[in-house]
Amino acid sequence: MLFRLVDSIAGRLSPGTLADIYQRVPESVLTRVRHDRFRQTVRWAARHSAFYREAFRKHGIDAAQVRVPADLGDFYTTPDDVVANPESFICKPASIVFESSGTSGKNKQIYYDQAELQAMSQVDAAGLRLMGVAPQDRVANAFDFCMWIPGMITHNSLMAAGNFCMAFGKVDPVEVYRRLKQYQFNVVMGEPTWLIRLTELAEKHGSVPLKLFIGGAEEMPAEAIPWMQKVWQGVRVKMCYGSVELGSALGYQPCDTFNGYHTDDLSFATEIIEPNVEGFGELVFTTLLRRVMPLIRYRTRDVTRIIPGACACGKRGLCISRFRGRRDEMIVASGGNLYPLMFSNILEHVPGLSGDWKVVFKLEGIREIMEIHLECSRTDHDEIRRQVQASATEQYPDLMKNLAIGIFDMRILIHRKGELRWQRKLKRMIDQRYQTESSAAPATGNDHPIGEESVAHA
Ligand SMILES: [Zn+2]
């Protein structure tokens, strides 16, 4: 009862005040609120969702007895559960649906209602203040508005924060570049690869002093940050962690000291499961405020670890490290979520290929390169490359749009038949972008590259 009163008061505070209170409230109060919200969420889900009712029954869970996540034992929800039957999660009528790609090629659907969107906007508006966006700052929002969530959620939070903004969506960076002076934008939000492209334009044609870049949805190459700061005359760069399932793109705040994020411990209960000796494991979260489609102990497949102790940057909330990779074969790269089935679909329309192929993602400096390795006995290599591009454009226009606006470079390397397979199972997607010797983690499932590829006749 007390907590409901707190919620209704919080809804009327300015984002700055809300951020301030969140930073100052004693830990014991936050813990009580979090536990209370967790219990309410589990009970609500057990009462109203067919999925949870059945899953709890199978696991012998009595929702009334659950107090903290560990009380749920080995019960988790997975992206596959959401893909298989998203409607079975729904507890009350929804007013909007967002989608994101699943590794099976079938999209995940996440439902919200209007009240949830509004509540998220308030939390995210407070998040913007914590990140350093002041009320007078002018913001260019270049997050994508296409089917998935970041553009619109960011837009809503900017509206709730009362900042002047323009809802660009993920347009060609040149469109934003041309308008920086005209509207005096000093904060730009977008995906890292997109922000890199914008910075390349500024390096070539001149820059203006910017205050803040806010990125998300992908990791930012570490070398890109000092370069951005130089080009944009001191811009600060902050990276957020968000997803369609989390909803809140700003829910996991960038840390000012560590190269990681602070969790929002009032909106989510966060856990790291199955950690390795270094503490790296899979990030699992429970949504604490959502009533349309609550996600309880949802396995994100993203691998990170908790940085112990209070954080020197002074931000509240658990501090988690930068992400080390994923537990499945999906790779977040080239401005989207990419998975093996996509490339099978692209390549099956090109005649004469062996069926063995792999895609390697790497960085050259800060530039992201997608290398598609194929095997083919045909000798008309230019025509093969044209056919691959045409098939990709036909089936995945968003991917090719990202190529067209310079988000990444694509190379198509053609090998003789039999050259790619060096072990029984061919690893289809290899992410070499952020691998250092110590971070080639077994937890990500990434194996080592096979050394220099034969590209002599590519
Ligand atoms: Zn911190």
Short mmCIF file of C-alpha atoms and ligand atoms in Angstrom, two decimals:
data_model
loop_
_atom_site.label_atom_id
_atom_site.label_comp_id
_atom_site.label_asym_id
_atom_site.label_seq_id
_atom_site.Cartn_x
_atom_site.Cartn_y
_atom_site.Cartn_z
CA MET A 1 0.00 0.00 0.00
CA LEU A 2 2.79 2.36 1.01
CA PHE A 3 4.64 1.50 -2.18
CA ARG A 4 1.66 2.22 -4.37
CA LEU A 5 1.43 5.65 -2.80
CA VAL A 6 5.16 6.16 -3.50
CA ASP A 7 4.60 5.15 -7.14
CA SER A 8 1.74 7.57 -7.61
CA ILE A 9 3.77 10.45 -6.15
CA ALA A 10 6.83 9.50 -8.24
CA GLY A 11 4.68 9.76 -11.36
CA ARG A 12 4.21 13.48 -10.75
CA LEU A 13 7.83 14.47 -10.10
CA SER A 14 10.15 16.10 -12.64
CA PRO A 15 12.76 13.77 -14.18
CA GLY A 16 15.55 15.66 -12.42
CA THR A 17 13.91 15.30 -8.99
CA LEU A 18 13.15 11.64 -9.66
CA ALA A 19 16.80 11.00 -10.60
CA ASP A 20 17.91 12.84 -7.49
CA ILE A 21 15.61 10.84 -5.19
CA TYR A 22 16.65 7.57 -6.82
CA GLN A 23 20.29 8.41 -6.06
CA ARG A 24 19.60 9.37 -2.41
CA VAL A 25 17.02 6.91 -1.07
CA PRO A 26 18.59 4.49 1.46
CA GLU A 27 19.53 1.09 0.07
CA SER A 28 17.26 -0.70 2.57
CA VAL A 29 14.21 1.12 1.17
CA LEU A 30 15.14 0.30 -2.43
CA THR A 31 15.66 -3.36 -1.53
CA ARG A 32 12.24 -3.51 0.12
CA VAL A 33 10.58 -1.89 -2.89
CA ARG A 34 12.37 -4.27 -5.27
CA HIS A 35 11.41 -7.36 -3.30
CA ASP A 36 7.82 -6.19 -3.00
CA ARG A 37 7.61 -5.57 -6.74
CA PHE A 38 9.16 -8.96 -7.46
CA ARG A 39 6.61 -10.76 -5.30
CA GLN A 40 3.71 -8.84 -6.84
CA THR A 41 4.96 -9.59 -10.37
CA VAL A 42 5.22 -13.34 -9.73
CA ARG A 43 1.75 -13.48 -8.18
CA TRP A 44 0.22 -11.41 -10.92
CA ALA A 45 1.78 -13.60 -13.63
CA ALA A 46 0.65 -16.81 -11.94
CA ARG A 47 -2.91 -15.50 -11.79
CA HIS A 48 -3.23 -14.02 -15.27
CA SER A 49 -0.83 -15.70 -17.71
CA ALA A 50 -1.39 -19.15 -19.20
CA PHE A 51 2.35 -19.59 -19.75
CA TYR A 52 3.37 -18.92 -16.15
CA ARG A 53 0.45 -20.87 -14.69
CA GLU A 54 1.49 -23.96 -16.61
CA ALA A 55 5.25 -23.45 -16.12
CA PHE A 56 4.89 -22.92 -12.34
CA ARG A 57 2.73 -26.04 -12.12
CA LYS A 58 5.37 -28.09 -13.96
CA HIS A 59 8.16 -26.78 -11.71
CA GLY A 60 6.08 -27.29 -8.54
CA ILE A 61 6.22 -23.56 -7.73
CA ASP A 62 3.66 -22.01 -5.41
CA ALA A 63 3.66 -18.33 -6.43
CA ALA A 64 2.40 -17.27 -3.00
CA GLN A 65 5.61 -18.62 -1.39
CA VAL A 66 8.03 -16.86 -3.75
CA ARG A 67 9.88 -13.90 -2.21
CA VAL A 68 13.15 -13.51 -4.16
CA PRO A 69 14.35 -14.81 -7.56
CA ALA A 70 16.26 -17.74 -6.01
CA ASP A 71 12.95 -19.09 -4.67
CA LEU A 72 12.11 -19.98 -8.29
CA GLY A 73 14.90 -22.62 -8.35
CA ASP A 74 15.78 -23.61 -11.90
CA PHE A 75 12.81 -21.85 -13.49
CA TYR A 76 13.74 -19.39 -16.25
CA THR A 77 12.03 -18.00 -19.32
CA THR A 78 13.90 -17.96 -22.61
CA PRO A 79 13.73 -16.13 -25.94
CA ASP A 80 12.48 -19.44 -27.41
CA ASP A 81 9.50 -19.43 -25.01
CA VAL A 82 8.61 -15.93 -26.19
CA VAL A 83 8.98 -16.84 -29.86
CA ALA A 84 6.93 -20.03 -29.45
CA ASN A 85 3.84 -18.47 -27.91
CA PRO A 86 4.04 -14.80 -26.96
CA GLU A 87 0.27 -14.52 -26.43
CA SER A 88 0.43 -17.06 -23.61
CA PHE A 89 2.48 -14.56 -21.57
CA ILE A 90 -0.13 -11.83 -21.83
CA CYS A 91 -1.94 -10.96 -18.58
CA LYS A 92 -4.11 -8.05 -19.69
CA PRO A 93 -5.00 -6.31 -22.97
CA ALA A 94 -2.06 -4.72 -24.78
CA SER A 95 -2.03 -1.55 -26.80
CA ILE A 96 1.23 -1.92 -28.72
CA VAL A 97 3.57 -4.65 -29.90
CA PHE A 98 7.28 -4.46 -30.74
CA GLU A 99 9.32 -7.10 -32.51
CA SER A 100 12.95 -8.09 -32.58
CA SER A 101 14.75 -10.84 -34.40
CA GLY A 102 15.06 -14.23 -32.78
CA THR A 103 17.87 -16.57 -33.71
CA SER A 104 15.44 -19.01 -35.29
CA GLY A 105 14.53 -16.34 -37.79
CA LYS A 106 11.09 -15.95 -36.21
CA ASN A 107 10.62 -12.62 -34.49
CA LYS A 108 10.05 -12.19 -30.77
CA GLN A 109 6.96 -10.18 -29.94
CA ILE A 110 6.79 -8.06 -26.82
CA TYR A 111 3.51 -6.39 -25.80
CA TYR A 112 2.93 -3.28 -23.69
CA ASP A 113 0.03 -1.05 -22.83
CA GLN A 114 -0.20 2.70 -22.80
CA ALA A 115 0.31 3.03 -19.03
CA GLU A 116 3.49 0.96 -19.21
CA LEU A 117 4.89 3.09 -22.02
CA GLN A 118 4.15 6.20 -19.99
CA ALA A 119 5.79 4.79 -16.85
CA MET A 120 8.84 3.77 -18.88
CA SER A 121 9.09 7.28 -20.34
CA GLN A 122 9.27 8.75 -16.84
CA VAL A 123 11.96 6.33 -15.70
CA ASP A 124 13.93 6.90 -18.90
CA ALA A 125 13.55 10.67 -18.63
CA ALA A 126 15.12 10.45 -15.16
CA GLY A 127 17.77 8.21 -16.78
CA LEU A 128 18.56 10.96 -19.29
CA ARG A 129 19.18 13.39 -16.42
CA LEU A 130 21.48 10.87 -14.70
CA MET A 131 23.39 10.58 -17.97
CA GLY A 132 23.92 14.32 -18.07
CA VAL A 133 21.19 15.52 -20.44
CA ALA A 134 20.15 18.89 -18.94
CA PRO A 135 16.68 20.40 -19.52
CA GLN A 136 18.04 22.99 -21.98
CA ASP A 137 19.95 20.46 -24.13
CA ARG A 138 18.77 19.91 -27.71
CA VAL A 139 18.71 16.30 -28.82
CA ALA A 140 18.91 14.58 -32.22
CA ASN A 141 17.36 11.13 -31.81
CA ALA A 142 18.64 8.83 -34.55
CA PHE A 143 17.63 5.53 -32.99
CA ASP A 144 15.63 3.30 -35.31
CA PHE A 145 11.85 3.57 -35.35
CA CYS A 146 11.42 0.39 -37.36
CA MET A 147 9.29 -2.33 -35.64
CA TRP A 148 11.58 -2.53 -32.68
CA ILE A 149 11.71 -0.29 -29.79
CA PRO A 150 14.59 2.19 -29.31
CA GLY A 151 13.51 5.13 -31.47
CA MET A 152 10.06 5.41 -30.00
CA ILE A 153 11.00 4.71 -26.39
CA THR A 154 13.73 7.32 -26.62
CA HIS A 155 11.31 9.74 -28.21
CA ASN A 156 8.77 9.21 -25.43
CA SER A 157 11.42 9.75 -22.78
CA LEU A 158 12.57 12.98 -24.46
CA MET A 159 8.96 14.17 -24.47
CA ALA A 160 8.63 13.29 -20.77
CA ALA A 161 11.95 15.02 -20.06
CA GLY A 162 10.80 18.13 -21.93
CA ASN A 163 13.95 18.40 -24.04
CA PHE A 164 13.82 19.97 -27.48
CA CYS A 165 14.39 17.16 -29.98
CA MET A 166 14.01 15.91 -33.51
CA ALA A 167 12.83 12.36 -34.18
CA PHE A 168 15.15 11.51 -37.08
CA GLY A 169 15.03 7.73 -36.86
CA LYS A 170 17.94 5.85 -38.37
CA VAL A 171 18.39 8.08 -41.40
CA ASP A 172 21.54 8.59 -43.44
CA PRO A 173 23.88 10.35 -40.95
CA VAL A 174 24.38 13.13 -43.47
CA GLU A 175 20.80 14.29 -42.79
CA VAL A 176 21.58 14.81 -39.11
CA TYR A 177 24.98 16.31 -39.87
CA ARG A 178 23.40 18.96 -42.10
CA ARG A 179 21.00 20.04 -39.35
CA LEU A 180 23.33 20.18 -36.35
CA LYS A 181 23.95 23.90 -36.66
CA GLN A 182 20.47 24.80 -37.87
CA TYR A 183 18.77 23.44 -34.73
CA GLN A 184 21.78 23.77 -32.41
CA PHE A 185 21.70 20.13 -31.37
CA ASN A 186 24.30 19.35 -28.73
CA VAL A 187 23.26 15.77 -27.88
CA VAL A 188 23.05 13.01 -30.49
CA MET A 189 21.63 9.54 -29.82
CA GLY A 190 22.08 6.55 -32.11
CA GLU A 191 23.76 3.18 -32.61
CA PRO A 192 27.57 3.18 -32.27
CA THR A 193 28.25 2.26 -35.90
CA TRP A 194 25.91 5.08 -36.94
CA LEU A 195 27.67 7.56 -34.61
CA ILE A 196 31.00 6.50 -36.11
CA ARG A 197 29.69 7.25 -39.59
CA LEU A 198 28.47 10.67 -38.41
CA THR A 199 31.91 11.36 -36.93
CA GLU A 200 33.60 10.42 -40.20
CA LEU A 201 31.48 13.08 -41.91
CA ALA A 202 32.48 15.67 -39.30
CA GLU A 203 36.15 14.73 -39.59
CA LYS A 204 35.98 15.36 -43.32
CA HIS A 205 33.69 18.37 -43.51
CA GLY A 206 34.08 20.09 -40.14
CA SER A 207 32.50 19.66 -36.71
CA VAL A 208 30.64 21.66 -34.09
CA PRO A 209 31.17 21.33 -30.33
CA LEU A 210 28.83 18.58 -29.07
CA LYS A 211 28.15 17.81 -25.44
CA LEU A 212 27.08 14.18 -25.48
CA PHE A 213 26.73 11.09 -27.64
CA ILE A 214 24.41 8.40 -26.29
CA GLY A 215 24.75 5.04 -27.98
CA GLY A 216 23.11 1.66 -27.51
CA ALA A 217 22.11 -1.64 -29.12
CA GLU A 218 25.73 -2.56 -29.96
CA GLU A 219 29.12 -2.23 -28.27
CA MET A 220 31.33 0.74 -29.18
CA PRO A 221 34.92 0.02 -30.26
CA ALA A 222 37.11 1.44 -27.47
CA GLU A 223 39.40 3.33 -29.90
CA ALA A 224 36.41 5.16 -31.32
CA ILE A 225 35.80 7.17 -28.16
CA PRO A 226 39.02 9.30 -28.03
CA TRP A 227 38.71 9.88 -31.76
CA MET A 228 35.10 11.07 -31.36
CA GLN A 229 36.14 13.34 -28.50
CA LYS A 230 38.81 14.90 -30.70
CA VAL A 231 36.59 15.36 -33.74
CA TRP A 232 33.62 16.76 -31.79
CA GLN A 233 35.70 19.04 -29.59
CA GLY A 234 35.26 17.19 -26.32
CA VAL A 235 32.00 15.24 -26.71
CA ARG A 236 31.35 12.72 -23.92
CA VAL A 237 30.29 9.26 -25.08
CA LYS A 238 27.87 7.15 -23.03
CA MET A 239 26.70 3.68 -23.92
CA CYS A 240 23.41 2.17 -22.71
CA TYR A 241 22.21 -1.38 -22.68
CA GLY A 242 18.65 -2.03 -23.80
CA SER A 243 16.55 -4.47 -25.78
CA VAL A 244 12.98 -4.97 -26.92
CA GLU A 245 12.46 -7.29 -23.96
CA LEU A 246 13.85 -4.82 -21.43
CA GLY A 247 11.83 -2.10 -23.09
CA SER A 248 13.74 0.58 -21.38
CA ALA A 249 16.73 1.55 -23.52
CA LEU A 250 18.04 3.68 -20.68
CA GLY A 251 17.22 1.23 -17.91
CA TYR A 252 20.80 0.08 -17.68
CA GLN A 253 22.78 3.27 -17.11
CA PRO A 254 26.28 3.80 -18.43
CA CYS A 255 28.88 3.84 -15.65
CA ASP A 256 31.21 6.83 -15.54
CA THR A 257 34.12 4.91 -14.07
CA PHE A 258 33.99 1.34 -15.24
CA ASN A 259 33.52 0.36 -18.78
CA GLY A 260 30.07 -0.98 -18.06
CA TYR A 261 26.52 -0.27 -16.93
CA HIS A 262 24.49 0.29 -13.78
CA THR A 263 21.27 -1.67 -13.57
CA ASP A 264 17.96 0.00 -12.77
CA ASP A 265 17.14 -1.93 -9.60
CA LEU A 266 13.63 -0.55 -9.25
CA SER A 267 12.42 -1.60 -12.71
CA PHE A 268 14.32 -4.90 -12.97
CA ALA A 269 15.66 -7.66 -10.73
CA THR A 270 18.99 -8.60 -12.30
CA GLU A 271 20.94 -11.84 -11.91
CA ILE A 272 24.02 -13.39 -13.50
CA ILE A 273 23.66 -17.15 -13.85
CA GLU A 274 26.10 -19.97 -14.50
CA PRO A 275 29.19 -17.78 -14.02
CA ASN A 276 32.64 -19.02 -15.04
CA VAL A 277 35.68 -18.64 -12.76
CA GLU A 278 36.00 -14.95 -13.67
CA GLY A 279 32.35 -14.34 -12.82
CA PHE A 280 31.16 -14.01 -16.41
CA GLY A 281 27.74 -15.54 -16.92
CA GLU A 282 24.42 -14.95 -18.60
CA LEU A 283 22.43 -11.83 -17.72
CA VAL A 284 18.94 -12.70 -16.48
CA PHE A 285 16.31 -10.15 -15.52
CA THR A 286 12.78 -9.94 -14.15
CA THR A 287 10.60 -6.98 -15.11
CA LEU A 288 9.20 -5.48 -11.91
CA LEU A 289 6.64 -3.02 -13.23
CA ARG A 290 5.08 -4.59 -16.29
CA ARG A 291 1.62 -6.09 -16.11
CA VAL A 292 0.79 -6.85 -19.77
CA MET A 293 3.66 -9.22 -20.50
CA PRO A 294 5.85 -9.63 -17.44
CA LEU A 295 9.13 -11.45 -18.08
CA ILE A 296 10.26 -13.48 -15.09
CA ARG A 297 13.91 -14.56 -14.93
CA TYR A 298 14.32 -13.94 -18.62
CA ARG A 299 17.56 -15.29 -20.09
CA THR A 300 19.04 -12.62 -22.36
CA ARG A 301 21.87 -14.80 -23.80
CA ASP A 302 24.16 -11.80 -23.20
CA VAL A 303 27.30 -12.55 -21.23
CA THR A 304 28.58 -10.13 -18.57
CA ARG A 305 29.65 -10.09 -14.93
CA ILE A 306 28.90 -8.09 -11.80
CA ILE A 307 31.64 -5.70 -10.69
CA PRO A 308 31.59 -6.09 -6.88
CA GLY A 309 31.41 -3.31 -4.30
CA ALA A 310 30.13 0.26 -4.42
CA CYS A 311 31.03 2.04 -7.63
CA ALA A 312 33.43 5.01 -7.55
CA CYS A 313 31.28 6.91 -10.06
CA GLY A 314 28.62 7.26 -7.38
CA LYS A 315 25.77 5.91 -9.50
CA ARG A 316 23.35 3.69 -7.75
CA GLY A 317 22.60 0.17 -8.84
CA LEU A 318 24.52 -2.99 -9.53
CA CYS A 319 27.46 -2.39 -11.87
CA ILE A 320 27.84 -4.88 -14.71
CA SER A 321 30.74 -5.01 -17.13
CA ARG A 322 30.67 -4.43 -20.87
CA PHE A 323 29.18 -7.40 -22.67
CA ARG A 324 31.50 -10.10 -23.73
CA GLY A 325 29.38 -11.79 -26.32
CA ARG A 326 26.36 -13.99 -26.62
CA ARG A 327 25.51 -17.52 -25.69
CA ASP A 328 23.85 -18.35 -28.99
CA GLU A 329 24.91 -17.73 -32.54
CA MET A 330 23.20 -14.38 -32.90
CA ILE A 331 25.59 -11.47 -33.32
CA VAL A 332 24.72 -7.83 -32.86
CA ALA A 333 26.61 -6.17 -35.69
CA SER A 334 26.34 -3.96 -38.73
CA GLY A 335 23.47 -2.07 -37.15
CA GLY A 336 21.21 -5.06 -36.51
CA ASN A 337 20.72 -8.51 -34.98
CA LEU A 338 22.24 -11.04 -37.34
CA TYR A 339 21.86 -14.80 -37.16
CA PRO A 340 22.94 -17.76 -39.29
CA LEU A 341 19.53 -18.38 -40.88
CA MET A 342 19.64 -14.94 -42.49
CA PHE A 343 22.79 -15.79 -44.37
CA SER A 344 21.47 -19.26 -45.35
CA ASN A 345 18.45 -17.50 -46.81
CA ILE A 346 20.61 -15.04 -48.71
CA LEU A 347 23.00 -17.64 -50.09
CA GLU A 348 20.49 -20.28 -51.12
CA HIS A 349 19.50 -18.04 -54.04
CA VAL A 350 23.02 -18.01 -55.44
CA PRO A 351 23.62 -21.01 -57.73
CA GLY A 352 26.72 -23.17 -57.49
CA LEU A 353 27.66 -22.64 -53.83
CA SER A 354 28.83 -25.62 -51.73
CA GLY A 355 26.57 -25.01 -48.72
CA ASP A 356 29.60 -24.32 -46.53
CA TRP A 357 29.98 -20.67 -45.64
CA LYS A 358 30.81 -18.48 -42.70
CA VAL A 359 30.58 -14.83 -41.79
CA VAL A 360 33.34 -13.09 -39.84
CA PHE A 361 32.86 -9.71 -38.17
CA LYS A 362 35.99 -7.68 -37.50
CA LEU A 363 37.19 -4.17 -36.90
CA GLU A 364 39.76 -2.36 -38.99
CA GLY A 365 40.53 0.57 -36.72
CA ILE A 366 36.99 1.55 -35.83
CA ARG A 367 35.48 0.41 -39.12
CA GLU A 368 33.25 -2.63 -38.93
CA ILE A 369 33.84 -5.23 -41.63
CA MET A 370 31.48 -8.10 -42.49
CA GLU A 371 33.35 -10.81 -44.36
CA ILE A 372 31.16 -13.37 -46.08
CA HIS A 373 33.21 -16.45 -46.94
CA LEU A 374 31.77 -18.74 -49.61
CA GLU A 375 32.83 -21.84 -51.47
CA CYS A 376 32.12 -22.04 -55.18
CA SER A 377 33.54 -23.70 -58.27
CA ARG A 378 32.24 -20.91 -60.52
CA THR A 379 34.84 -18.51 -61.84
CA ASP A 380 32.62 -15.47 -62.47
CA HIS A 381 33.37 -14.01 -59.03
CA ASP A 382 32.04 -10.52 -59.75
CA GLU A 383 28.72 -12.02 -60.79
CA ILE A 384 28.60 -14.17 -57.62
CA ARG A 385 29.17 -11.07 -55.51
CA ARG A 386 26.44 -9.22 -57.39
CA GLN A 387 24.02 -12.13 -56.84
CA VAL A 388 24.76 -12.26 -53.10
CA GLN A 389 24.14 -8.52 -52.80
CA ALA A 390 20.94 -8.72 -54.85
CA SER A 391 19.59 -11.59 -52.73
CA ALA A 392 20.46 -9.72 -49.51
CA THR A 393 18.79 -6.55 -50.78
CA GLU A 394 15.65 -8.45 -51.72
CA GLN A 395 15.32 -10.30 -48.41
CA TYR A 396 16.95 -8.00 -45.85
CA PRO A 397 16.56 -4.42 -47.05
CA ASP A 398 17.36 -3.01 -43.58
CA LEU A 399 20.75 -4.72 -43.59
CA MET A 400 21.57 -3.38 -47.03
CA LYS A 401 20.31 0.06 -46.08
CA ASN A 402 22.91 0.04 -43.29
CA LEU A 403 25.53 -0.89 -45.89
CA ALA A 404 24.35 1.89 -48.20
CA ILE A 405 24.61 4.58 -45.52
CA GLY A 406 28.10 3.45 -44.60
CA ILE A 407 27.43 1.73 -41.26
CA PHE A 408 29.74 -1.17 -42.20
CA ASP A 409 31.75 -2.58 -45.11
CA MET A 410 30.91 -5.91 -46.71
CA ARG A 411 33.47 -8.18 -48.32
CA ILE A 412 32.54 -11.33 -50.15
CA LEU A 413 35.46 -13.77 -50.23
CA ILE A 414 35.25 -16.78 -52.49
CA HIS A 415 37.11 -19.99 -51.70
CA ARG A 416 37.58 -23.30 -53.49
CA LYS A 417 35.21 -26.09 -52.42
CA GLY A 418 36.28 -27.83 -49.21
CA GLU A 419 38.45 -25.00 -47.93
CA LEU A 420 36.19 -23.66 -45.19
CA ARG A 421 35.40 -26.82 -43.26
CA TRP A 422 38.25 -27.71 -40.96
CA GLN A 423 36.22 -29.49 -38.32
CA ARG A 424 33.06 -31.56 -38.36
CA LYS A 425 30.78 -28.68 -37.41
CA LEU A 426 31.36 -25.42 -39.22
CA LYS A 427 30.95 -22.35 -37.04
CA ARG A 428 28.86 -20.03 -39.16
CA MET A 429 29.21 -16.68 -37.41
CA ILE A 430 32.47 -15.52 -35.90
CA ASP A 431 32.78 -12.26 -34.01
CA GLN A 432 36.38 -11.06 -33.82
CA ARG A 433 35.56 -7.44 -33.06
CA TYR A 434 36.12 -7.31 -29.33
CA GLN A 435 38.24 -10.39 -28.76
CA THR A 436 41.43 -9.95 -26.83
CA GLU A 437 43.40 -12.88 -25.54
CA SER A 438 41.78 -12.77 -22.10
CA SER A 439 38.28 -12.19 -23.40
CA ALA A 440 38.11 -15.17 -25.76
CA ALA A 441 35.61 -16.55 -23.28
CA PRO A 442 34.38 -20.09 -23.47
CA ALA A 443 31.04 -18.78 -22.18
CA THR A 444 30.32 -16.99 -25.46
CA GLY A 445 30.72 -20.17 -27.42
CA ASN A 446 33.02 -18.37 -29.88
CA ASP A 447 35.85 -20.53 -31.11
CA HIS A 448 39.10 -19.13 -32.35
CA PRO A 449 39.39 -18.10 -35.95
CA ILE A 450 41.27 -20.56 -38.08
CA GLY A 451 44.08 -18.16 -38.86
CA GLU A 452 44.74 -16.66 -42.26
CA GLU A 453 42.04 -17.56 -44.70
CA SER A 454 42.87 -18.51 -48.20
CA VAL A 455 41.57 -15.53 -50.09
CA ALA A 456 44.11 -15.63 -52.86
CA HIS A 457 41.48 -15.90 -55.54
CA ALA A 458 38.87 -13.76 -53.83
ZN ZN B 1 29.74 3.40 -11.86
#
